[in-house]
XYZ file of C-alpha atoms in Angstrom:
271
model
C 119.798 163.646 197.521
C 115.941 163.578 195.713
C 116.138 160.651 192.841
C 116.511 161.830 189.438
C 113.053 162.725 187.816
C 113.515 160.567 184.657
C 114.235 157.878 186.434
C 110.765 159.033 188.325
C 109.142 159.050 185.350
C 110.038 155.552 183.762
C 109.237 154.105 186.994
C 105.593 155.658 187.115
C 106.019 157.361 190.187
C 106.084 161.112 188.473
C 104.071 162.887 185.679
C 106.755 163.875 182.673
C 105.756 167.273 183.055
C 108.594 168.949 181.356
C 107.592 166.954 178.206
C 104.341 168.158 178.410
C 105.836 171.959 178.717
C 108.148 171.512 175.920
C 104.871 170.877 173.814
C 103.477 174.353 175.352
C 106.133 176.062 174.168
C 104.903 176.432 170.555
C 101.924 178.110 171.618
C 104.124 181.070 173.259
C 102.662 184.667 172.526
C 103.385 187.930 173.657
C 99.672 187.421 174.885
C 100.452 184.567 177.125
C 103.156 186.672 178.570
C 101.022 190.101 179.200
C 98.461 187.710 181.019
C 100.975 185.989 182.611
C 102.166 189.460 184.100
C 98.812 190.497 185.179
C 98.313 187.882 187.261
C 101.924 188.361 189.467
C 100.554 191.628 189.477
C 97.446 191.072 190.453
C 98.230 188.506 193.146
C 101.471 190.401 194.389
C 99.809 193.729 194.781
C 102.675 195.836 192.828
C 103.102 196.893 189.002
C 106.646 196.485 189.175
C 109.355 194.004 190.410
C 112.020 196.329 189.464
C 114.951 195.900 191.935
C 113.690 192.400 193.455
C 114.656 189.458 193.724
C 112.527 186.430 192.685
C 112.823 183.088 193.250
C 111.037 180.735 190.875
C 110.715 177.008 192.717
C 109.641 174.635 189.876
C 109.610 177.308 186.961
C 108.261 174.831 184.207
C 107.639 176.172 180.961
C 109.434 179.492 182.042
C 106.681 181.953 181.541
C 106.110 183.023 185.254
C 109.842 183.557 185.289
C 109.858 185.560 181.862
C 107.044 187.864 183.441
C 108.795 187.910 186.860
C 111.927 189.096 184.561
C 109.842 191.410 181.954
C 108.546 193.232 185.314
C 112.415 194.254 186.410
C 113.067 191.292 188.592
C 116.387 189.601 189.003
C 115.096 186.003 188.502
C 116.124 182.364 189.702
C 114.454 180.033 188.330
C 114.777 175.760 188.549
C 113.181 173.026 188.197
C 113.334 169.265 189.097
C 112.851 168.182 185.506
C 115.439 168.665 183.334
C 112.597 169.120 179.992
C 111.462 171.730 182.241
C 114.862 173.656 182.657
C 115.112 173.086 179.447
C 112.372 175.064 178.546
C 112.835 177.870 181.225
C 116.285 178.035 179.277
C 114.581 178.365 175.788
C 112.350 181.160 176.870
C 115.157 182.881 178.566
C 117.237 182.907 174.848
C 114.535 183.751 172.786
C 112.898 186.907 174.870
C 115.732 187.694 177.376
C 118.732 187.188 174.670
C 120.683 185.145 177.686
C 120.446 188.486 179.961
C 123.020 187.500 183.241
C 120.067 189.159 185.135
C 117.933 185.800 184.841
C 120.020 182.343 186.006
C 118.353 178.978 185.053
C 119.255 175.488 186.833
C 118.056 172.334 187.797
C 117.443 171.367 191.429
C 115.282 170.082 194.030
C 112.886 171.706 196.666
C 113.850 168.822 198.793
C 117.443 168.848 198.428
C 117.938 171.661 201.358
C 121.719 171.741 200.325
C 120.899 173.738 196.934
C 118.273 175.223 198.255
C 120.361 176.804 201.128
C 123.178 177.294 198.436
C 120.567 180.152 197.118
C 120.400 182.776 199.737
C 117.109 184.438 200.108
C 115.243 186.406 197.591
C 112.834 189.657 197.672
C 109.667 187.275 195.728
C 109.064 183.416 196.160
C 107.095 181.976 194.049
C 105.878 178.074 193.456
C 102.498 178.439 191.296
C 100.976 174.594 191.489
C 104.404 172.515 191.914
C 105.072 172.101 195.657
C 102.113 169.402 195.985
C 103.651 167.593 193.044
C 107.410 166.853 194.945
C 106.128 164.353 196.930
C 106.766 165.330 200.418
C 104.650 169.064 200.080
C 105.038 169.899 203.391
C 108.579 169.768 203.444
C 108.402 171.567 200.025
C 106.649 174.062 201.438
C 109.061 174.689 204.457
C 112.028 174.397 201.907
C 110.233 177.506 199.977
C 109.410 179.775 203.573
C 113.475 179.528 204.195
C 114.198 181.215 200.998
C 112.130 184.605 201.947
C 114.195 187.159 202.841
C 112.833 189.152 205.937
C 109.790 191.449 204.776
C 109.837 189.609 201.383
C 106.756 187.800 199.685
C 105.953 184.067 199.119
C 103.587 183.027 196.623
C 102.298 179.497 196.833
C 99.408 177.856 194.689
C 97.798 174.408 195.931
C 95.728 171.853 194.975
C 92.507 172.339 197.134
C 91.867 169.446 199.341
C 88.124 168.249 198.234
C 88.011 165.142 200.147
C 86.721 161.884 198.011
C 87.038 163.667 195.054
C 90.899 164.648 195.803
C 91.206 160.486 196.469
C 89.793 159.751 192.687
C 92.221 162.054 191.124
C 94.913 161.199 192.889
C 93.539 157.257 190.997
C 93.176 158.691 187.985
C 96.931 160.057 188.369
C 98.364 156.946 189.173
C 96.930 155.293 186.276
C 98.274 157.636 183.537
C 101.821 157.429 184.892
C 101.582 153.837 185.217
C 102.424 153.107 181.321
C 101.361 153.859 177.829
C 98.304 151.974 178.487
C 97.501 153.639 181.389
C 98.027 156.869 180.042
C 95.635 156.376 176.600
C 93.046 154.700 178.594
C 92.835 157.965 180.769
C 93.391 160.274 177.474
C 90.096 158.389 176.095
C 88.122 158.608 178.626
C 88.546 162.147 180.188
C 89.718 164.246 177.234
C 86.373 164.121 175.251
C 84.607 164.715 179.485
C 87.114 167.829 179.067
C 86.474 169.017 175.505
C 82.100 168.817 175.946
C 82.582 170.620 178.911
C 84.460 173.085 177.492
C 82.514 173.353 174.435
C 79.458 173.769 176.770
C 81.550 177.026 178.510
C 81.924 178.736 175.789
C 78.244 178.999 174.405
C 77.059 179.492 177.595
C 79.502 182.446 178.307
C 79.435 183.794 174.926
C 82.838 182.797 173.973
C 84.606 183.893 177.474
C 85.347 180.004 178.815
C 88.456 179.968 177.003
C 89.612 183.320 178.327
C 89.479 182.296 182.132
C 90.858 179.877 182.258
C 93.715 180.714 180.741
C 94.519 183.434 183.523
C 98.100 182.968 183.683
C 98.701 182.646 180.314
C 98.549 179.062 179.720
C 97.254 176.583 177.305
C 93.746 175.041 178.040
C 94.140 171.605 176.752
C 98.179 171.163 177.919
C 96.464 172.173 181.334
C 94.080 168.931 181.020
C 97.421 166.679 180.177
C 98.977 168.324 183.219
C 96.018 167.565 185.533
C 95.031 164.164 183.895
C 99.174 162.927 184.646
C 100.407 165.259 187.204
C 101.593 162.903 189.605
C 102.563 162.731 192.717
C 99.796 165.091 193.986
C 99.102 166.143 197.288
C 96.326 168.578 198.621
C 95.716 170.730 201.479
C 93.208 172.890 202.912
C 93.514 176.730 203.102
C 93.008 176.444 207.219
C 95.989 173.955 206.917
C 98.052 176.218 204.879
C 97.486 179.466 207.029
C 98.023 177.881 209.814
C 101.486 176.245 208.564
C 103.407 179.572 207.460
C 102.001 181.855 209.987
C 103.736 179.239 212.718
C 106.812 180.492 210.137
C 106.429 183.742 211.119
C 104.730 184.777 208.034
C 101.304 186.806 207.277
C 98.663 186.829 205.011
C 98.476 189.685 202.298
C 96.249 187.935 199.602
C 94.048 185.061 198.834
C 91.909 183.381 196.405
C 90.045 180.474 196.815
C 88.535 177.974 195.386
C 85.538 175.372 196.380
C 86.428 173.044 193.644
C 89.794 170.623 192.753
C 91.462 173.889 191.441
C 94.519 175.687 193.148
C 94.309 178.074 196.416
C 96.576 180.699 195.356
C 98.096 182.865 198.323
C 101.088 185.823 199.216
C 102.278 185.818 202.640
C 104.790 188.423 203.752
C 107.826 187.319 206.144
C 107.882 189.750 209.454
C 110.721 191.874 209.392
């Protein structure tokens, strides 16, 4: 069985990203959630989820499950974390009203037990969380088993940008380690972060903060999530093609990136 994730946490080996979530959820809007849609639309090629099911592997702060469940999906969403479930849970009362249609729990992409234990599903989706488990590769494999034939998978993942991948993976390390870790890290990449930022928006008229909150999240949780998420593991889109089409899987949709962002991309499971 994966070790608990507090235990994770106080032992600096993991990023307290459910913490970091619960502070996100303040900033929920109806906006965040009609971006938040757009981009499962966009990505999955279909206005509607209505009659799927959808598998949410690490669901977070529970948005991309509220959209997946907003679009008509029957939705199963968990997460590692138990902050994070937490929140999943939270959304789920306040803009589902508990609806039997959407189940929450906490589990491991690891632990092939639960994951077996929850059949196969129309949609799955891991946006950014697979290359945070530790073992991503097995992660990875764990999701591909859950895709019913002719249904979807949805993976995003940290692009691998060689040296540069090595010094975050540091800087990661660091921030986990302790509180001094973590406010030495705070004080010297947050004000990086916030210039840079600044320097977006007057040079795109306003538009920086738009982007690059595409799926409906918040810009500076984002920076505490990259700054501490830990462990973190990267691969190259060659590497990831290659390792679900040997899964008898295809390629529907891609989007790149040459920077330390994600590589989001669909595959569909032959029939």
């Amino acid at each position: 069985m994966p070790s608990d994730a507090q235990a994770e946490i106080d032992a600096g080996q993991r990023f307290a990203f459910g913490a970091n979530w619960t502070a996100f959820l303040s900033l929920m809007s109806p906006e965040r959630l009609n971006v938040a849609e757009a981009a499962i639309r966009q990505l999955l090629g279909t206005e509607t989820l209505a009659e799927k099911t959808f598998l949410d592997i690490g669901s977070g702060s529970g948005l991309s499950s509220l959209a997946a469940h907003s679009m008509g999906a029957r939705v199963t969403s968990f997460d590692f974390d138990q902050q994070s479930v937490n929140c999943t849970t939270e959304l789920r009362r306040r803009y589902a009203l508990d609806d039997p249609t959407w189940t929450v729990q906490q589990g491991s992409v690891l632990d092939s037990a639960f994951m077996g234990s929850l059949g196969t599903f129309d949609v799955v989706y891991s946006w950014g969380v697979l290359h945070h488990t530790g073992q991503m590769w097995n992660a990875i494999d764990q999701a591909t088993l859950r895709v019913a034939p002719g249904g979807q998978l949805f993976i995003a993942i940290y692009n691998d940008e060689g040296g540069m991948s090595r010094f975050w993976t540091a800087v990661k390390r660091i921030y986990c380690s302790g509180p001094l870790g973590r406010w030495l890290m705070l004080g010297v990449f947050i004000p990086y972060f916030v210039a840079r930022h600044l320097a977006k928006l007057v040079l795109t008229g306003g538009q920086a903060s738009r982007t690059s909150r595409t799926r409906g999240m918040s810009v500076y949780y984002d920076w505490i999530d990259w700054l501490g998420g830990y462990p973190f593991e990267v691969a190259k889109v060659e590497e990831l093609l290659h390792f679900c089409q040997k899964r008898g899987f295809v390629l529907e949709n891609l989007t790149t990136t040459n920077r330390l962002g994600c590589n989001e991309l669909v595959f569909r499971r032959k029939v």
